[in-house]
PDB file of C-alpha atoms in Angstrom:
ATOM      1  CA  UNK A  58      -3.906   7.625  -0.406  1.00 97.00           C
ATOM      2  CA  UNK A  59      -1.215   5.317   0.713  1.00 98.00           C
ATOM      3  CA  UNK A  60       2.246   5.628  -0.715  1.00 98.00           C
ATOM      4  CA  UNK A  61       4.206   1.755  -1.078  1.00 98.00           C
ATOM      5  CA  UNK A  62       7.623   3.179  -1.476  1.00 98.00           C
ATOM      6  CA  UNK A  63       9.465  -0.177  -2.622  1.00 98.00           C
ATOM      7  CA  UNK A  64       8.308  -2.917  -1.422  1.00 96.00           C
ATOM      8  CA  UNK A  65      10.054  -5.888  -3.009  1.00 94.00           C
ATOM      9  CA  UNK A  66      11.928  -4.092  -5.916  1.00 96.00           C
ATOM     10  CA  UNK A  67      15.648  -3.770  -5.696  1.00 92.00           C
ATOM     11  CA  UNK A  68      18.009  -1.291  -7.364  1.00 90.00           C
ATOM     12  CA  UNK A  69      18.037  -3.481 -10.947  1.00 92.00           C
ATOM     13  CA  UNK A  70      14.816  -1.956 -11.062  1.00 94.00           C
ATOM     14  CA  UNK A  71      16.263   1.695 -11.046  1.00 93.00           C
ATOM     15  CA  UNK A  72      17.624   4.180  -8.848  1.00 88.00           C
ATOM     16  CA  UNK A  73      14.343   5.784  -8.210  1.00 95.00           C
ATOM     17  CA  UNK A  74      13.972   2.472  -6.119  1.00 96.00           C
ATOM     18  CA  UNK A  75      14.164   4.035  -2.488  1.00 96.00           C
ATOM     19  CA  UNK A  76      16.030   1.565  -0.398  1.00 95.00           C
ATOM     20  CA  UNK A  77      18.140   2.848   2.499  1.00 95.00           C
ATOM     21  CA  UNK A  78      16.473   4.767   5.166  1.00 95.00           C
ATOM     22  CA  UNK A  79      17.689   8.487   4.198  1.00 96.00           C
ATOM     23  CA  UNK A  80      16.527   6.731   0.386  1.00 96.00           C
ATOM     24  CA  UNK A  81      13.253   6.167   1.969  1.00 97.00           C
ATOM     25  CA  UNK A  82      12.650   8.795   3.986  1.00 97.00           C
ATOM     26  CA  UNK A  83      13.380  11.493   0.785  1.00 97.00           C
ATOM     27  CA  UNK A  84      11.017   9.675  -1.123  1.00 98.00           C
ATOM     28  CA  UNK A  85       8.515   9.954   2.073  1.00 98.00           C
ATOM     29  CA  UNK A  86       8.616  13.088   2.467  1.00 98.00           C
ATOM     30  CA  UNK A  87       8.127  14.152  -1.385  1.00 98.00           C
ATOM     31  CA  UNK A  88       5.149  11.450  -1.436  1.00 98.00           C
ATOM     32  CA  UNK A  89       3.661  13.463   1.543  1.00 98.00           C
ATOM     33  CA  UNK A  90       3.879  16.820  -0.388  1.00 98.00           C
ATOM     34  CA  UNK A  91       2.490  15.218  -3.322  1.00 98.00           C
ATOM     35  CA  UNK A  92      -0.515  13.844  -1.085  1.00 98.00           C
ATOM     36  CA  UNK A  93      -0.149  10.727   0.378  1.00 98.00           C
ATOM     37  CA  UNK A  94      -1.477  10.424   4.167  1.00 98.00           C
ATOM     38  CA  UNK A  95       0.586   7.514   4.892  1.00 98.00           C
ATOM     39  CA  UNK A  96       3.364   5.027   4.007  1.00 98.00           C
ATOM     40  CA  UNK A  97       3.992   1.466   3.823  1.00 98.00           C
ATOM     41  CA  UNK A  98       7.653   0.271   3.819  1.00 98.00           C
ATOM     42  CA  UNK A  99       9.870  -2.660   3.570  1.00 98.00           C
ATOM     43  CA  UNK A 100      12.831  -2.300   4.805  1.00 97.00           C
ATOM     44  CA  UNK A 101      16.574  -2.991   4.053  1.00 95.00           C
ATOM     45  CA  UNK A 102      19.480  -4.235   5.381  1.00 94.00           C
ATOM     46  CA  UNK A 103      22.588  -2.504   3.960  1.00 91.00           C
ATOM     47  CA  UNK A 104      23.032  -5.339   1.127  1.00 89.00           C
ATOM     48  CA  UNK A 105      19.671  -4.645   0.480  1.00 90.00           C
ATOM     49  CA  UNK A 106      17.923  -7.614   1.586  1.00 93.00           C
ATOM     50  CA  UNK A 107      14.634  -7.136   3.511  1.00 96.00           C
ATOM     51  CA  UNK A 108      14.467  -8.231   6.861  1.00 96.00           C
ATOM     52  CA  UNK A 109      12.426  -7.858  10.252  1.00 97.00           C
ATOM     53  CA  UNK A 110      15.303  -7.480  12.419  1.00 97.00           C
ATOM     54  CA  UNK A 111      14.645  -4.529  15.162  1.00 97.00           C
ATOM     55  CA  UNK A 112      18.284  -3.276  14.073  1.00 97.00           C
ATOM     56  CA  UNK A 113      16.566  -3.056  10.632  1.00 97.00           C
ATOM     57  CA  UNK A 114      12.989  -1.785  10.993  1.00 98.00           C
ATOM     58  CA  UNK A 115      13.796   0.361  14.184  1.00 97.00           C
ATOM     59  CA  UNK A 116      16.100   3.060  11.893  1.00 97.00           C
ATOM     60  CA  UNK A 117      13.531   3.157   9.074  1.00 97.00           C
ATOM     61  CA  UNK A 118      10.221   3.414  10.529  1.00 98.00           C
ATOM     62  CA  UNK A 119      12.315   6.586  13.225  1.00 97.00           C
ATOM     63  CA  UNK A 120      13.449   8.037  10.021  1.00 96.00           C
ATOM     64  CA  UNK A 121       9.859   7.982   7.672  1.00 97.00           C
ATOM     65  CA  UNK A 122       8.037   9.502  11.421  1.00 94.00           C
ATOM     66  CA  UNK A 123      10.824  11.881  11.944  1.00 94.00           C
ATOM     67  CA  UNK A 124      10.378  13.171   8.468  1.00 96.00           C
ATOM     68  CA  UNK A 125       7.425  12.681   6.603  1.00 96.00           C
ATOM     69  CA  UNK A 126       5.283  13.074   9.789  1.00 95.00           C
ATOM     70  CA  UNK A 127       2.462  10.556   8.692  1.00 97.00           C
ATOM     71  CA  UNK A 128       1.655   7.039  10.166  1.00 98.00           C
ATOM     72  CA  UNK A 129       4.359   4.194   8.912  1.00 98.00           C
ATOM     73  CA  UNK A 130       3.693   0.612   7.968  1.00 98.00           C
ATOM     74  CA  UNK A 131       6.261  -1.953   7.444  1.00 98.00           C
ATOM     75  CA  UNK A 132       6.005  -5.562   5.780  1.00 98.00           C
ATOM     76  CA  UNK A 133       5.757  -8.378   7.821  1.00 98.00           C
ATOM     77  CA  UNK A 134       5.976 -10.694   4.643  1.00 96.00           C
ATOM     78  CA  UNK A 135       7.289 -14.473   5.067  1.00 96.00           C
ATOM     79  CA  UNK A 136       9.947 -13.833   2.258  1.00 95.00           C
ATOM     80  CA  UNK A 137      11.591 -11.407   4.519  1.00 95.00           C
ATOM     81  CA  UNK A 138      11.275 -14.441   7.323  1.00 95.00           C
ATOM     82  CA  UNK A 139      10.071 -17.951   6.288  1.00 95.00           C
ATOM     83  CA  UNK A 140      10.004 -19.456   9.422  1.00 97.00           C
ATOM     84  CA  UNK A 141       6.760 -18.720  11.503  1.00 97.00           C
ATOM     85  CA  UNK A 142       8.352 -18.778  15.141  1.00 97.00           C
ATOM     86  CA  UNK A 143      11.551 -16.729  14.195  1.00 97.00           C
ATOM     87  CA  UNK A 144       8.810 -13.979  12.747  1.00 97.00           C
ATOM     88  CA  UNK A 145       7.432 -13.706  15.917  1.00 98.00           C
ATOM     89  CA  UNK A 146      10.842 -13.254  18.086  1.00 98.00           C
ATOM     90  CA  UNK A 147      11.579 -10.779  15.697  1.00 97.00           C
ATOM     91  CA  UNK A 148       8.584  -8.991  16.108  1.00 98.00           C
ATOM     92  CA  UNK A 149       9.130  -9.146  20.159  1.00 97.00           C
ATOM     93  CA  UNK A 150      12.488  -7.583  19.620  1.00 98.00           C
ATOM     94  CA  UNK A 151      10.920  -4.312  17.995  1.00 98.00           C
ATOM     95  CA  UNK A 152      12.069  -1.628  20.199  1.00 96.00           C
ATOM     96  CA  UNK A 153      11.253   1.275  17.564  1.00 98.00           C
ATOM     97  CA  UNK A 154       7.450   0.296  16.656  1.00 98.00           C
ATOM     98  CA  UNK A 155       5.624   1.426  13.360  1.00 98.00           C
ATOM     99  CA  UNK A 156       2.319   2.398  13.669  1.00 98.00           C
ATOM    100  CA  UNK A 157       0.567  -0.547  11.778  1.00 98.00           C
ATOM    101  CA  UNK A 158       2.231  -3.695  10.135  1.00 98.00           C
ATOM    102  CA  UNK A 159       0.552  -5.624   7.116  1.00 98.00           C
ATOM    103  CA  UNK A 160       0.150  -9.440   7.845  1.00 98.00           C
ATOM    104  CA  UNK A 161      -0.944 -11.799   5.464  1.00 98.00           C
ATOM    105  CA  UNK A 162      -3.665 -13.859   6.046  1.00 98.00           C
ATOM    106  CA  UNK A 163      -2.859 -16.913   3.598  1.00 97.00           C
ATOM    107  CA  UNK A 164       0.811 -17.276   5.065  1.00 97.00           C
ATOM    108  CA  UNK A 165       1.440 -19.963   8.308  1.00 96.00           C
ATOM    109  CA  UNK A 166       1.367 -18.123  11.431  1.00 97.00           C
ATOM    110  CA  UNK A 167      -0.810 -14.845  10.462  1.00 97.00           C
ATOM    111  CA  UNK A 168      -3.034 -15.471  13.350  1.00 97.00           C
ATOM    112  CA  UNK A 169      -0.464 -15.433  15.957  1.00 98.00           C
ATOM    113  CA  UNK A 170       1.517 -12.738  14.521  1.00 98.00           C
ATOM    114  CA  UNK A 171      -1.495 -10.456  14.010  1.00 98.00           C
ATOM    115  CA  UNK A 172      -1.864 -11.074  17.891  1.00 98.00           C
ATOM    116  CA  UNK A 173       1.371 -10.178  18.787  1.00 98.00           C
ATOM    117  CA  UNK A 174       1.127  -6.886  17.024  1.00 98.00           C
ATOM    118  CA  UNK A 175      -2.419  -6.007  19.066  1.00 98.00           C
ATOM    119  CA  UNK A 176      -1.027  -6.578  22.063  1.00 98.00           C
ATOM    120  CA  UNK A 177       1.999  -4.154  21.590  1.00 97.00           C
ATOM    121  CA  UNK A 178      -0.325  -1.325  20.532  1.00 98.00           C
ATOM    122  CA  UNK A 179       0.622  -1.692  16.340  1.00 98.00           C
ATOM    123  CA  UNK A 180      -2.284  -1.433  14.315  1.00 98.00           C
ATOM    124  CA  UNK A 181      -2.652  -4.850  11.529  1.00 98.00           C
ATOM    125  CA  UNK A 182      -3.379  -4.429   8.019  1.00 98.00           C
ATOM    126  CA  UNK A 183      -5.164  -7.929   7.230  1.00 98.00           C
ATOM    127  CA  UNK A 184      -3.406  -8.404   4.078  1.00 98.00           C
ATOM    128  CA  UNK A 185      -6.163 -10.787   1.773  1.00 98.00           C
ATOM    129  CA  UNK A 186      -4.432 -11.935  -1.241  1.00 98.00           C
ATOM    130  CA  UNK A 187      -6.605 -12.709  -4.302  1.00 97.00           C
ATOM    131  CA  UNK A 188      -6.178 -16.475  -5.371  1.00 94.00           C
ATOM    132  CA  UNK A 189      -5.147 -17.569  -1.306  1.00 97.00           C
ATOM    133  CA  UNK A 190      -7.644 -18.956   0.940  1.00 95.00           C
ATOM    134  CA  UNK A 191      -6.999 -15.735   2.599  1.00 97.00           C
ATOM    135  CA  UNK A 192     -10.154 -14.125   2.826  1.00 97.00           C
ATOM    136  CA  UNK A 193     -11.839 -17.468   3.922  1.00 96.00           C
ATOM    137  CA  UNK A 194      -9.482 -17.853   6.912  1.00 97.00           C
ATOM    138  CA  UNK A 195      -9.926 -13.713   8.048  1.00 97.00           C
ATOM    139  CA  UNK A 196     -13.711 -14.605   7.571  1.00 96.00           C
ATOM    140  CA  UNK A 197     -13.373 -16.927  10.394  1.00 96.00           C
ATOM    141  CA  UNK A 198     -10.973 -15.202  12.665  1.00 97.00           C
ATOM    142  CA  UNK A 199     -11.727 -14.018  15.486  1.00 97.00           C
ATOM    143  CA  UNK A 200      -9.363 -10.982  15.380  1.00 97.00           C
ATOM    144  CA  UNK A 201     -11.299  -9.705  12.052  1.00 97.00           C
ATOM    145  CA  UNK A 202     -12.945  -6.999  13.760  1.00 97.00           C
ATOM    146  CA  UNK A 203     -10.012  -5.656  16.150  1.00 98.00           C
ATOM    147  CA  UNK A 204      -7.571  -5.145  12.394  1.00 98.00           C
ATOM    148  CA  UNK A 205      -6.763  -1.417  11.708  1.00 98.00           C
ATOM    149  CA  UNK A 206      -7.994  -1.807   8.221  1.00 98.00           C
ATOM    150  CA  UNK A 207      -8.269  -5.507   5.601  1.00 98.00           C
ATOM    151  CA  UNK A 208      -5.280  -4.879   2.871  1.00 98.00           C
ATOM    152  CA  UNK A 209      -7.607  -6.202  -0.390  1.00 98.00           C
ATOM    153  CA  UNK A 210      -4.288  -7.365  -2.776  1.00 98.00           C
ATOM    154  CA  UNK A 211      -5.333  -8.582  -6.391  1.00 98.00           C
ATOM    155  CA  UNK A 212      -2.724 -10.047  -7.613  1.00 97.00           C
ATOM    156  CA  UNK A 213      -4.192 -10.439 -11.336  1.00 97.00           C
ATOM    157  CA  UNK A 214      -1.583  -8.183 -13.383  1.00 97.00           C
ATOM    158  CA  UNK A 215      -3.279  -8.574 -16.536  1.00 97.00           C
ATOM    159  CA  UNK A 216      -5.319  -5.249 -17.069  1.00 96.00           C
ATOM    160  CA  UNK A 217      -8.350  -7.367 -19.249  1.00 95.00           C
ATOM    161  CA  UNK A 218      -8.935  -9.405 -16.354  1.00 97.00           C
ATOM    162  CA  UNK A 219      -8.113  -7.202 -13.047  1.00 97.00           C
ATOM    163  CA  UNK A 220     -11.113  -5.804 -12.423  1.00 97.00           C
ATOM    164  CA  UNK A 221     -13.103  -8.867 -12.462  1.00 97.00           C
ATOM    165  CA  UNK A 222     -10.425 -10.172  -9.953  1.00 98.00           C
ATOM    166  CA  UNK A 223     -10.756  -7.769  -7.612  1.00 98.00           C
ATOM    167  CA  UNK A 224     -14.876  -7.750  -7.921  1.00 98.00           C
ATOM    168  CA  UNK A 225     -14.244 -11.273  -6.553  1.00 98.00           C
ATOM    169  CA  UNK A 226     -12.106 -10.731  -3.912  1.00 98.00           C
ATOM    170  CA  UNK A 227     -14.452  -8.288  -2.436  1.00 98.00           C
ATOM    171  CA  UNK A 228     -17.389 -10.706  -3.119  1.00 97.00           C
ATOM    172  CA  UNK A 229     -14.752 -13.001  -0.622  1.00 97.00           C
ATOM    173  CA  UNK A 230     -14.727 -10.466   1.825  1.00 97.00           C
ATOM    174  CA  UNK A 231     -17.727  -9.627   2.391  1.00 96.00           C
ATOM    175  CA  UNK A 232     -18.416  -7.527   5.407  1.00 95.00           C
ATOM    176  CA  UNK A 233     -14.739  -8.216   6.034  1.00 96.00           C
ATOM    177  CA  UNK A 234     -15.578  -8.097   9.381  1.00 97.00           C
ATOM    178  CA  UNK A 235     -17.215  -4.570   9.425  1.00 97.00           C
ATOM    179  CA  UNK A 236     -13.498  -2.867   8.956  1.00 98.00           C
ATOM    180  CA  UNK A 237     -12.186  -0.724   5.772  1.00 98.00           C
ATOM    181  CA  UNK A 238     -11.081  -2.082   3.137  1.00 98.00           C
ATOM    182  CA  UNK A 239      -7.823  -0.600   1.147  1.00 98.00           C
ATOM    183  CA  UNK A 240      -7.765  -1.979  -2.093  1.00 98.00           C
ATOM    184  CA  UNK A 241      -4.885  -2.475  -4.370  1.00 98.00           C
ATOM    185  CA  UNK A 242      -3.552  -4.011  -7.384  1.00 98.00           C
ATOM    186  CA  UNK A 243       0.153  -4.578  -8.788  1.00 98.00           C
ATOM    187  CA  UNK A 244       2.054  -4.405 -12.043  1.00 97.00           C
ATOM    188  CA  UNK A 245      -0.555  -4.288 -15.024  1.00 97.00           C
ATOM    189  CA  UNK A 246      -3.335  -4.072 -12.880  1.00 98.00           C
ATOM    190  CA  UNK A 247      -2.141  -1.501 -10.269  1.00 98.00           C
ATOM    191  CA  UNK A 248      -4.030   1.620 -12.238  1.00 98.00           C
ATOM    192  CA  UNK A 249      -7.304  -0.438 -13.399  1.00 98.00           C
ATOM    193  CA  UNK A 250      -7.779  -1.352  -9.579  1.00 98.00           C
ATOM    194  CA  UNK A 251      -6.823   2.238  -8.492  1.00 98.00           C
ATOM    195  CA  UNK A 252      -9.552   3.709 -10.863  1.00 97.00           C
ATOM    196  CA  UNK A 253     -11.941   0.545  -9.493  1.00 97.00           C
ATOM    197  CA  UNK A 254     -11.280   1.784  -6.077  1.00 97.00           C
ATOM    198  CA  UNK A 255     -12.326   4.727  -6.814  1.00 97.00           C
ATOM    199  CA  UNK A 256     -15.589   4.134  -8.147  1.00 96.00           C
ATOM    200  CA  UNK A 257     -16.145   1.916  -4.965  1.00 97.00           C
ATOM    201  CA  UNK A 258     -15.007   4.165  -2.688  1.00 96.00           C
ATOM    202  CA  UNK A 259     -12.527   2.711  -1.091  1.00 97.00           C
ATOM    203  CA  UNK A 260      -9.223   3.721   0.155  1.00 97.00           C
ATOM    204  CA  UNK A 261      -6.252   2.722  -2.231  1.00 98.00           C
ATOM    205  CA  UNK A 262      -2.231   3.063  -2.644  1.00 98.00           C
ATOM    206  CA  UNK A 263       0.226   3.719  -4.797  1.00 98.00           C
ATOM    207  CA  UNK A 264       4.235   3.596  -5.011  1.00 98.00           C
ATOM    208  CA  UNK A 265       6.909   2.086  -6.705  1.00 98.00           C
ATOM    209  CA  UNK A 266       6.014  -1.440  -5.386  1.00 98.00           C
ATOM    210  CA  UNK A 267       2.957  -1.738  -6.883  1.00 98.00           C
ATOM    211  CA  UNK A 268       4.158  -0.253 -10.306  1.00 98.00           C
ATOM    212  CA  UNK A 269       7.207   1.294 -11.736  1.00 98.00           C
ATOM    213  CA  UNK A 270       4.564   3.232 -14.288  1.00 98.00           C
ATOM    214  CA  UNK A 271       2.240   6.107 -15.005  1.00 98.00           C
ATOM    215  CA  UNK A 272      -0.889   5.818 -15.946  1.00 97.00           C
ATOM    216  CA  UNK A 273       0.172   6.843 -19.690  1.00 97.00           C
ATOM    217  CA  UNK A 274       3.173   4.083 -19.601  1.00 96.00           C
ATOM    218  CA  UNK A 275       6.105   6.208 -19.438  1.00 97.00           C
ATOM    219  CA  UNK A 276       8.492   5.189 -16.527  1.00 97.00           C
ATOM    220  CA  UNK A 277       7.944   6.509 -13.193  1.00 97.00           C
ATOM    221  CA  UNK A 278      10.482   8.545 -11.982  1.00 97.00           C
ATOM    222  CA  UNK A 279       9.484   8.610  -8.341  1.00 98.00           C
ATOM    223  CA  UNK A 280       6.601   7.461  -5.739  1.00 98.00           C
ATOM    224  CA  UNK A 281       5.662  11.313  -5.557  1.00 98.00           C
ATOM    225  CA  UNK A 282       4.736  11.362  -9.022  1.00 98.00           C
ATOM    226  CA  UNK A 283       2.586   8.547  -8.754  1.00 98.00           C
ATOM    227  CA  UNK A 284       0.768   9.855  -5.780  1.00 98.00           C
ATOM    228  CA  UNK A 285       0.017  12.211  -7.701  1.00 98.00           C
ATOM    229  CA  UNK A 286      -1.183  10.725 -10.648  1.00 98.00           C
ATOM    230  CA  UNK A 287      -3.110   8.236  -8.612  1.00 98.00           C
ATOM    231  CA  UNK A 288      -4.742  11.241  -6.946  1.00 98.00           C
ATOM    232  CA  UNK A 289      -5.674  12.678 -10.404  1.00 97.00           C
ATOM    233  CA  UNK A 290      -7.210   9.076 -11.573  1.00 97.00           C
ATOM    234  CA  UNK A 291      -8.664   8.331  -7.888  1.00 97.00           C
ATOM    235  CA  UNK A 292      -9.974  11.919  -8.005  1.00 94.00           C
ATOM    236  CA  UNK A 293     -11.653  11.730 -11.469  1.00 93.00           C
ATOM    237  CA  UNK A 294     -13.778   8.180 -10.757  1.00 92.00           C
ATOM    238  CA  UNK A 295     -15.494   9.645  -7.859  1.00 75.00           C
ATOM    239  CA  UNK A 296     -16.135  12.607  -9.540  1.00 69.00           C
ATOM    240  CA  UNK A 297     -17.981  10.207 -12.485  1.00 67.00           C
TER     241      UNK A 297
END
C-alpha cells in the first residue's frame, strides 16, 4: 500500500494537509505505522507552491528517508513545471535523489524525462492517465519494460461509473509492458477503485491526495487513517 500524502491539495483543504517537510515527514512516519510500504510526495516551496527545484525536493525526499524509512516518490507533474526543457534541468540539478519519480505519459516530454531518471539510478512510475492517449504512447515506448512499476490513474470521480473506467484503462494497458501495475482512483472514485484493485490484485494507494474521505464519508483526519482503512477495504476484497 502506497501512501499519497498531498499531492496537489493546499492548506484550504485543511490542516491535516501535510505540506512542509517536518508536515510531511510526521504524516510519513504515522502512514508507515499504520501500514503503508511506501510514499509518494509533492513537494513545497515555503509559500506552498509545488516545484522541482533540487533546493525543494532535496529537503523533503532526506526528511520522508530519514524518518519513515520506506522508499520515496516525488511528482514530476507539468503543473509543477510546464515547460518540457526546464523539467529536465531541474531534474539534472537533483543532488538529493528519491528513489522513484512518477512521470506522466500523456504530458510533452515524458519520454525524455523518464530517460533522464534511468540513467541517474531513480526508478519511473509510468503514470497512464485514463481519458489521455497515455497508455497508447507507453504501449509503444521503448522504455515500457525498464519502468519500476505503470501508475494506472482513473480519473473518473463519479463512483457509478469508476469502475467501468478503470476496467478500460487496464483493457489500454494491456501487458503494460510485462511490469506491475498500481492502480488508483481520485475523489469519488478513490475507494471503488481501491476495492477494484483489490479484487484484481493489484497494488494500490491511498492518502490525502487522492481523497480527503473515509470510506463511510466522514472527513479524514489524516493519511494514517486512510492507510488504514484502505488496508481494511483492500484486505476484505481479496479475502472475497
Amino acid at each position: 500500500m502506497q501512501v499519497c500524502l498531498n499531492g496537489s491539495r493546499t492548506a484550504a483543504d485543511g490542516a491535516q494537509v501535510p505540506l512542509t517537510p517536518d508536515e510531511l515527514a510526521r504524516s510519513a512516519v504515522e502512514a508507515v505505522a499504520a501500514g503503508a510500504t511506501e510514499v509518494h510526495v509533492h513537494p513545497r516551496t515555503p509559500c506552498g507552491r509545488e516545484s522541482l527545484s533540487a533546493r525543494v525536493v532535496g529537503p523533503v525526499v532526506e526528511a520522508l528517508r530519514g524518518r519513515a524509512g520506506v522508499p520515496v516518490g516525488v511528482t514530476t507533474g507539468a503543473w509543477a513545471e510546464p515547460d518540457p526543457a526546464e523539467r529536465l534541468e531541474r531534474v539534472r540539478s537533483w543532488s538529493v535523489l528519491p528513489d522513484f519519480a512518477s512521470v506522466n505519459w500523456h504530458e510533452p516530454g515524458a519520454e525524455e524525462l523518464a530517460e533522464l531518471l534511468l540513467a541517474r539510478g531513480v526508478g519511473v512510475e509510468a503514470g497512464i492517465w485514463s481519458g489521455t492517449g497515455g497508455a497508447a504512447r507507453f504501449a509503444a515506448s521503448p522504455l515500457g519494460p525498464r519502468v519500476l512499476r505503470v501508475l494506472a490513474e482513473v480519473t473518473d470521480t463519479a463512483p457509478a461509473t469508476t469502475g467501468a473506467s478503470a476496467h478500460a484503462l487496464l483493457a489500454e494497458l494491456g501487458t503494460a509492458h510485462g511490469r506491475p501495475v498500481l492502480l488508483h482512483g481520485e475523489d469519488g472514485g478513490a475507494w471503488p477503485v481501491l476495492r477494484l484493485a483489490g479484487r484484481l490484485g493489484l497494488t494500490t494507494r491511498i492518502g490525502l491526495e487522492d481523497t480527503l474521505f473515509l470510506p463511510d464519508g466522514e472527513p479524514a483526519p489524516s493519511n494514517a487513517r486512510l492507510v488504514a482503512a484502505g488496508l481494511t477495504e483492500y484486505g476484505a476484497q481479496r479475502d472475497q
